[in-house]
Structure formats: C-alpha cells, structure tokens
Amino acid sequence: MGGGPLKDKILVAIPGKEPTEIIKHLEKKFPDIEITFVSPAPDFTFKDSKNLPISIFKDKTILVTFFSLPPTPEDAPSLDWIHFFSAGTNHVVDHPIYKDTDITLTTSSGVHGPQIAEWVIGTALAHSHNLYNLYERQKEHKWKEEGRRYVVHDLVKQRLGVLGYGSIGRQVARLAKALGMDVIAYTATPKDTPEKRADNGYIVPGTGDPDGEIPSKWYSGLGKEDLHEFLKQDIDILVLTLPLTDDTRHMISTPEFEILSRKHTFISNISRGAIIDQPAMIAALEKGLIRGAAVDVTDPEPLPDDDPLWSAPNTIVTPHVSGNASSYIERAFGVLELNLEKRQKGEPLVNVVNRRRGY
C-alpha cells in the first residue's frame, strides 16, 4: 500500500443502478484512476460471481463490492485491495482470497450508525410507550384496552449497556445520552487510555462518540467472568453491536439471561442472530426473566414461518432492515474516497479487516 500517484484500475461490482455522479466525482478527484462499473444482480441476494466474466477481474487492482469476488486469487493477479460495502466480512471467510492471501480488505463499518441507532432507540421507545399495543387498539377502533393503565417508564436515569462499542454502539450511546441515560461499554480489549477509547474508523460527520467520552464506565475481556461482571451492572437496556466470530457465537445464553433477570433487562440485537442463543432467549421471554426484546437479526435468516420467536412475548422482530438507508451507497463510497486519499498519501487505511480476529 505504498504512496505516490495512484495508478489503479477499480472494479465497482454492486447491485443496482450505476452511481454516475459519484464515479465522476472520484475520477475527477483522482485523475489517475480508472473505474469500471458492473451490476451483478438486481437485488442484494447475489452471493457469487457466476454471472460476471472472470476476465473482468484480471487487470484490476481494487475491487469494490458486497459479495462478488473472483473465484480464485489467480483470477485477479493484480488485486491488492478489496473494499466491501458491508460492515463485516463474515460472509466471505471461507473464500480463498480471505483464507489464502494477504490482499488488504476494508469494510464500510461506520456507515450504518445513524439509521441503526435510530432503530434501536425507536424500538425501545415503542416498547416502553406501549405503541404496539396501542396500534392494535387503533386497528380495532378502540380507545384503549379496558382495565389497563398505560404507564410510560421513560429512559431518564436508566442504564444502557453497549456490548461491542464500535461505530453503531457509539451512535446508540450518543442518542441514549441525549435522552438522559447512563451508558456503560464492553469491548474485547481494554480501553484504559484516551487513545485506546478513540474511534479510528470511518465516522459519519456529526455522529458517534469519536473520543470515547460518553461511557461512564468501561469493561472488557473475552472470558465469561468478564462478561458476567459487565452484565451485573444493573443494565436496563442491553444492545448487542458486535461481530459474529467463534468467540461471540451464543455469547448470550441461559446463564447470561439469568444474570439479566435481576434488572428485567430489555434486549436489542442488531449485530448477528447467532450471537444470542435464540431458544434460550425465547425461554427467558416466556419465563419473564427479561421484559422484552427487539431483534433485527435472527438465527437462521430468513426466520421460518413456524419459529417460536415470532410469537415470543414482548418481542419486536424485523427482517434485517435496520441498516437500510437512502444514503447507504453514498456513505459507503465516502469510506472508499477516504481510503483512496490515504492510499495516495501512503497512510494506513481505515476499517482494515484483521483476519485473525475475524473483523
């Protein structure tokens, strides 16, 4: 990733209409790059490159994509950087480019913060304000449910626990703080200095917690004892915003729900469904150990029609849409543009994937 003038041939392989204005902007700003655009499929379900000619990868140095990769590293001998428009790379970990090369991989982590944070806060408020129950009354043309008192437990002085304090968690924290909540954070590695607490990834301007100043307390570790210490901190709302790895799979299961039952915690999961032991969560909801849940991710996806999660009490289920935003593509290109600047200057790129950690 050396400095000097860029001499790059870039393949942008993303579904949908060509973003001509963005591409013109990049080619004007970086006159030594050449951009080729292809649309692999009409929607976001495309997960391989079977309808792309292999020859299209041959002379490309940079690939910009969601899912479309050359079948083998040998099909793209000049490739030294892949920028994913997704926040993670767990969908390509078994690909030979991921496993058998040192091609630099970057993600669009950071572009999802605003819209997903609004989903987290919006679903939490919908639950605490009884909006779903009230909407059912509206459809029945009933003023209110007879004999029921509608009491709102506002968020002031409640505690938000953010499990995985990345770009999304930081924007959730920002909104929660504005509502009067106390925020505590949990990360895999210790954040015991101001430098370690800073967000060094891509940040949508005016959002997040760039300096890591919002949490009143930080917790860290990869062991169950460390996690349980965090969960014991009287958390009212627990937000899961961490990647799916071998270490995080079923990270929240029966023992964790038993700890959270002390505060009757509300669970919000926008990361990956398998981070939660789903049957254990359903059991916790049915037993009243936790007061509710909002999940935009499930295990598996799509959620089968007969899955008991659909009818779990006090649960909001949405079909993995919290990250969708009209500005998504524009912001993802913003990460690419920032990294093109850094590549030109010979500086370290942002959002580089650490293959050992898996994100």
Coordinates of C-alpha atoms in Angstrom, one line a residue:
M1 CA 0.0 0.0 0.0
G2 CA 2.7 2.4 -1.0
G3 CA 2.4 6.2 -1.7
G4 CA 2.8 8.2 -4.8
P5 CA 0.4 8.8 -7.6
L6 CA -2.5 6.3 -7.9
K7 CA -2.3 4.0 -11.0
D8 CA -5.3 1.9 -10.1
K9 CA -7.9 0.1 -12.1
I10 CA -11.0 -0.1 -10.0
L11 CA -13.9 -2.5 -10.5
V12 CA -17.1 -1.5 -8.7
A13 CA -19.4 -4.6 -8.7
I14 CA -22.5 -3.7 -6.7
P15 CA -26.2 -4.4 -7.5
G16 CA -28.4 -1.6 -8.8
K17 CA -28.1 1.5 -11.0
E18 CA -24.7 3.0 -11.7
P19 CA -23.9 5.9 -9.4
T20 CA -22.6 8.0 -12.2
E21 CA -22.3 11.3 -10.3
I22 CA -20.2 9.6 -7.5
I23 CA -18.0 7.9 -10.0
K24 CA -17.4 11.2 -12.0
H25 CA -16.5 12.9 -8.7
L26 CA -14.0 10.2 -7.8
E27 CA -12.4 10.2 -11.3
K28 CA -12.1 14.0 -11.2
K29 CA -10.6 14.0 -7.7
F30 CA -8.2 11.1 -8.5
P31 CA -7.4 11.6 -12.2
D32 CA -5.0 8.6 -12.3
I33 CA -7.7 6.0 -11.5
E34 CA -9.9 4.2 -14.0
I35 CA -13.3 2.9 -12.7
T36 CA -15.4 0.1 -14.3
F37 CA -18.9 -0.4 -13.0
V38 CA -20.9 -3.6 -13.3
S39 CA -24.2 -4.6 -11.6
P40 CA -24.0 -8.3 -10.8
A41 CA -27.7 -8.8 -10.0
P42 CA -30.9 -6.7 -9.5
D43 CA -31.0 -7.2 -5.7
F44 CA -28.9 -7.9 -2.6
T45 CA -29.3 -11.6 -2.6
F46 CA -26.4 -12.2 -5.1
K47 CA -23.6 -14.0 -3.3
D48 CA -21.2 -15.2 -6.0
S49 CA -19.7 -14.1 -9.3
K50 CA -21.2 -16.6 -11.7
N51 CA -22.8 -14.0 -14.0
L52 CA -19.6 -12.0 -14.2
P53 CA -16.9 -12.9 -16.7
I54 CA -13.8 -14.0 -14.9
S55 CA -11.7 -11.9 -17.3
I56 CA -13.2 -8.7 -15.8
F57 CA -11.0 -9.2 -12.7
K58 CA -7.8 -9.8 -14.5
D59 CA -6.2 -6.4 -14.5
K60 CA -8.0 -4.8 -11.6
T61 CA -6.0 -3.5 -8.6
I62 CA -9.0 -2.5 -6.5
L63 CA -12.4 -4.3 -6.1
V64 CA -15.4 -2.6 -4.6
T65 CA -18.2 -5.0 -3.8
F66 CA -20.7 -6.5 -1.4
F67 CA -20.4 -10.2 -2.4
S68 CA -18.8 -10.5 -5.9
L69 CA -15.3 -11.9 -5.7
P70 CA -13.1 -13.6 -8.3
P71 CA -13.4 -17.4 -7.9
T72 CA -9.7 -17.8 -7.1
P73 CA -6.8 -15.4 -6.3
E74 CA -5.2 -16.4 -9.6
D75 CA -8.2 -14.9 -11.5
A76 CA -7.1 -11.4 -10.1
P77 CA -3.3 -11.4 -10.1
S78 CA -3.1 -7.6 -9.8
L79 CA -5.6 -7.3 -7.0
D80 CA -4.2 -5.8 -3.7
W81 CA -7.2 -4.2 -2.1
I82 CA -10.9 -5.1 -1.7
H83 CA -13.3 -2.6 -0.3
F84 CA -16.6 -4.2 0.9
F85 CA -19.7 -2.2 1.1
S86 CA -20.8 -4.3 4.0
A87 CA -19.9 -3.7 7.6
G88 CA -18.4 -7.1 8.1
T89 CA -16.7 -9.9 6.1
N90 CA -18.1 -13.0 7.9
H91 CA -19.8 -13.9 4.6
V92 CA -16.5 -14.4 2.8
V93 CA -14.3 -16.1 5.5
D94 CA -14.3 -19.4 3.6
H95 CA -13.3 -17.8 0.3
P96 CA -9.6 -18.5 -0.8
I97 CA -9.0 -14.8 -1.1
Y98 CA -9.8 -14.4 2.6
K99 CA -8.0 -17.5 3.7
D100 CA -5.0 -17.8 1.4
T101 CA -3.9 -14.2 0.5
D102 CA -2.8 -11.1 2.2
I103 CA -4.9 -8.8 -0.1
T104 CA -5.9 -5.8 2.1
L105 CA -9.6 -6.0 3.0
T106 CA -11.6 -3.0 4.2
T107 CA -15.2 -2.6 5.2
S108 CA -17.8 0.1 5.2
S109 CA -18.2 -0.1 9.0
G110 CA -19.4 3.3 10.3
V111 CA -22.0 4.0 7.6
H112 CA -24.7 2.2 9.5
G113 CA -24.5 4.1 12.8
P114 CA -27.2 6.7 12.3
Q115 CA -30.0 4.5 10.9
I116 CA -29.4 1.5 13.1
A117 CA -29.1 3.7 16.3
E118 CA -32.5 5.2 15.4
W119 CA -33.9 1.6 15.1
V120 CA -32.5 0.7 18.5
I121 CA -33.9 3.7 20.3
G122 CA -37.1 3.7 18.2
T123 CA -38.0 0.0 19.1
A124 CA -37.0 0.6 22.8
L125 CA -39.4 3.6 22.9
A126 CA -42.1 1.7 21.1
H127 CA -41.9 -1.0 23.8
S128 CA -41.7 1.4 26.8
H129 CA -44.6 3.6 25.4
N130 CA -46.8 0.6 24.6
L131 CA -47.1 1.7 21.0
Y132 CA -47.6 -1.7 19.5
N133 CA -50.5 -2.4 21.9
L134 CA -52.0 1.0 21.2
Y135 CA -51.7 0.4 17.5
E136 CA -53.6 -2.8 17.8
R137 CA -56.3 -0.9 19.6
Q138 CA -56.4 1.7 16.8
K139 CA -56.9 -1.0 14.2
E140 CA -59.9 -2.3 16.3
H141 CA -61.2 1.3 16.6
K142 CA -60.9 1.0 20.4
W143 CA -59.8 4.0 22.5
K144 CA -57.9 1.8 24.9
E145 CA -57.8 -1.7 26.5
E146 CA -60.4 -1.9 29.2
G147 CA -58.8 -2.1 32.7
R148 CA -55.3 -1.4 31.5
R149 CA -53.2 1.5 32.8
Y150 CA -50.8 2.9 30.2
V151 CA -47.7 4.0 32.2
V152 CA -44.6 5.1 30.5
H153 CA -41.2 4.3 32.0
D154 CA -39.1 7.0 30.4
L155 CA -35.4 6.4 29.8
V156 CA -34.1 9.1 32.1
K157 CA -31.5 7.7 34.5
Q158 CA -31.9 4.2 33.0
R159 CA -28.7 2.4 32.1
L160 CA -27.7 1.4 28.6
G161 CA -25.2 -1.4 28.3
V162 CA -23.4 -1.5 24.9
L163 CA -21.8 -4.9 24.2
G164 CA -19.3 -4.0 21.4
Y165 CA -18.5 -0.3 21.4
G166 CA -17.9 0.2 17.7
S167 CA -19.4 2.8 15.3
I168 CA -23.0 1.7 15.8
G169 CA -22.7 1.3 19.6
R170 CA -21.2 4.8 19.8
Q171 CA -24.1 6.4 17.9
V172 CA -26.6 4.5 20.1
A173 CA -24.8 5.8 23.1
R174 CA -24.9 9.4 21.7
L175 CA -28.7 9.2 21.3
A176 CA -29.2 7.5 24.7
K177 CA -27.1 10.1 26.5
A178 CA -29.3 12.8 24.9
L179 CA -32.3 11.1 26.4
G180 CA -30.8 11.2 29.9
M181 CA -29.5 7.6 30.1
D182 CA -26.3 6.4 31.7
V183 CA -24.1 4.4 29.3
I184 CA -21.6 1.7 30.0
A185 CA -19.5 -0.1 27.4
Y186 CA -17.9 -3.5 26.9
T187 CA -15.1 -4.3 24.5
A188 CA -13.0 -7.3 23.8
T189 CA -9.7 -5.5 24.6
P190 CA -9.2 -2.9 27.4
K191 CA -9.8 0.7 26.6
D192 CA -7.9 2.1 29.5
T193 CA -6.4 5.2 27.9
P194 CA -7.9 8.1 25.9
E195 CA -6.0 6.9 22.8
K196 CA -7.5 3.4 23.0
R197 CA -11.0 4.8 23.5
A198 CA -10.9 6.9 20.3
D199 CA -12.8 5.7 17.2
N200 CA -10.2 5.4 14.5
G201 CA -12.6 4.1 11.9
Y202 CA -15.0 5.9 9.5
I203 CA -17.4 8.2 11.2
V204 CA -20.5 9.8 9.6
P205 CA -19.9 13.5 10.3
G206 CA -21.7 14.8 13.4
T207 CA -22.4 11.3 14.8
G208 CA -21.0 8.8 17.2
D209 CA -18.5 9.2 20.1
P210 CA -15.2 9.9 18.3
D211 CA -13.2 10.3 21.6
G212 CA -15.0 7.7 23.6
E213 CA -16.2 10.2 26.2
I214 CA -19.8 9.0 26.7
P215 CA -19.5 5.8 28.7
S216 CA -19.4 6.4 32.5
K217 CA -17.5 3.1 32.8
W218 CA -15.7 0.6 30.5
Y219 CA -15.5 -3.2 30.8
S220 CA -13.5 -5.6 28.7
G221 CA -12.4 -9.2 28.2
L222 CA -13.1 -12.4 26.2
G223 CA -13.9 -14.7 29.2
K224 CA -17.3 -15.4 30.7
E225 CA -16.2 -14.0 34.1
D226 CA -15.5 -10.6 32.5
L227 CA -18.8 -10.6 30.5
H228 CA -20.8 -11.5 33.6
E229 CA -19.2 -8.7 35.6
F230 CA -20.5 -6.3 32.9
L231 CA -24.0 -7.8 32.8
K232 CA -24.3 -7.5 36.6
Q233 CA -24.2 -3.7 36.4
D234 CA -28.0 -3.1 36.6
I235 CA -28.4 -2.8 32.8
D236 CA -31.9 -1.7 31.8
I237 CA -31.3 -2.0 28.0
L238 CA -28.6 -4.2 26.6
V239 CA -27.6 -3.5 23.0
L240 CA -25.6 -6.1 21.0
T241 CA -23.4 -4.4 18.4
L242 CA -20.5 -6.8 17.9
P243 CA -19.3 -9.0 15.0
L244 CA -20.1 -12.8 14.8
T245 CA -16.9 -14.8 15.5
D246 CA -16.1 -18.1 17.2
D247 CA -15.7 -16.1 20.4
T248 CA -19.1 -14.3 20.2
R249 CA -21.3 -17.2 18.9
H250 CA -24.0 -17.8 21.5
M251 CA -22.3 -15.3 23.8
I252 CA -25.7 -14.6 25.4
S253 CA -27.4 -17.7 26.6
T254 CA -29.2 -19.1 29.7
P255 CA -26.6 -18.1 32.3
E256 CA -26.5 -14.5 30.9
F257 CA -30.3 -14.2 30.8
E258 CA -30.4 -15.3 34.5
I259 CA -28.0 -12.5 35.4
L260 CA -30.0 -10.0 33.4
S261 CA -33.2 -11.1 35.1
R262 CA -32.1 -9.2 38.2
K263 CA -32.9 -5.9 36.4
H264 CA -35.5 -7.4 34.0
T265 CA -33.4 -6.2 31.1
F266 CA -34.7 -5.3 27.6
I267 CA -32.5 -6.9 24.8
S268 CA -31.8 -5.2 21.5
N269 CA -29.8 -7.2 18.9
I270 CA -28.7 -5.6 15.6
S271 CA -25.5 -7.5 15.1
R272 CA -26.0 -11.1 14.1
G273 CA -28.6 -13.6 15.2
A274 CA -26.2 -16.3 16.3
I275 CA -24.6 -14.1 19.0
I276 CA -27.7 -14.9 21.0
D277 CA -28.8 -18.5 21.9
Q278 CA -32.2 -17.9 20.4
P279 CA -34.1 -20.8 22.1
A280 CA -32.6 -19.6 25.4
M281 CA -33.8 -16.1 24.7
I282 CA -37.3 -17.3 23.9
A283 CA -37.4 -19.3 27.1
A284 CA -36.2 -16.2 29.1
L285 CA -39.0 -14.1 27.5
E286 CA -41.6 -16.7 28.2
K287 CA -40.5 -17.0 31.8
G288 CA -40.4 -13.2 32.2
L289 CA -36.7 -13.2 33.1
I290 CA -36.3 -10.3 30.6
R291 CA -39.0 -7.7 29.9
G292 CA -38.7 -7.8 26.1
A293 CA -36.6 -7.9 23.1
A294 CA -36.1 -6.2 19.7
V295 CA -34.2 -8.1 17.1
D296 CA -33.4 -7.2 13.6
V297 CA -31.3 -10.3 13.1
T298 CA -32.3 -13.9 13.8
D299 CA -30.8 -17.4 13.6
P300 CA -31.5 -18.5 10.9
E301 CA -32.4 -15.9 8.4
P302 CA -35.0 -15.7 7.0
L303 CA -36.8 -16.7 10.1
P304 CA -39.0 -19.8 9.4
D305 CA -42.8 -19.2 9.5
D306 CA -43.2 -21.6 12.4
D307 CA -40.3 -20.4 14.5
P308 CA -41.5 -19.6 18.1
L309 CA -39.6 -16.3 18.1
W310 CA -42.4 -14.8 16.1
S311 CA -44.8 -15.2 19.0
A312 CA -42.4 -14.7 21.9
P313 CA -43.9 -12.2 24.4
N314 CA -43.0 -8.5 24.2
T315 CA -40.8 -9.1 21.2
I316 CA -40.3 -7.0 18.1
V317 CA -38.9 -8.8 15.1
T318 CA -37.8 -7.0 11.9
P319 CA -36.3 -8.7 8.8
H320 CA -32.6 -7.4 9.0
V321 CA -33.5 -4.0 7.6
S322 CA -32.3 -1.6 10.3
G323 CA -29.2 -0.8 8.3
N324 CA -31.0 0.1 5.1
A325 CA -30.9 3.8 4.4
S326 CA -31.3 6.1 1.3
S327 CA -27.8 7.4 2.0
Y328 CA -26.1 3.9 2.3
I329 CA -24.4 3.8 -1.0
E330 CA -23.2 7.4 -0.8
R331 CA -21.7 6.8 2.6
A332 CA -20.1 3.6 1.6
F333 CA -18.4 5.4 -1.3
G334 CA -17.4 8.0 1.3
V335 CA -15.3 5.3 3.1
L336 CA -13.8 4.4 -0.3
E337 CA -12.9 8.0 -1.0
L338 CA -11.3 8.5 2.4
N339 CA -9.2 5.4 1.8
L340 CA -8.2 6.4 -1.7
E341 CA -6.9 9.7 -0.2
K342 CA -4.9 7.7 2.4
R343 CA -3.6 5.2 -0.2
Q344 CA -2.4 8.1 -2.3
K345 CA -0.6 9.6 0.7
G346 CA 0.9 6.3 1.8
E347 CA -1.1 6.4 5.0
P348 CA -2.8 3.5 6.8
L349 CA -6.3 2.8 5.6
V350 CA -9.3 2.9 7.9
N351 CA -11.6 -0.2 8.5
V352 CA -8.9 -2.7 7.7
V353 CA -10.0 -6.3 8.4
N354 CA -7.9 -8.2 10.9
R355 CA -8.2 -11.8 9.6
R356 CA -7.0 -13.3 12.9
R357 CA -9.8 -11.5 14.8
G358 CA -12.3 -12.0 12.0
Y359 CA -13.3 -8.3 11.7

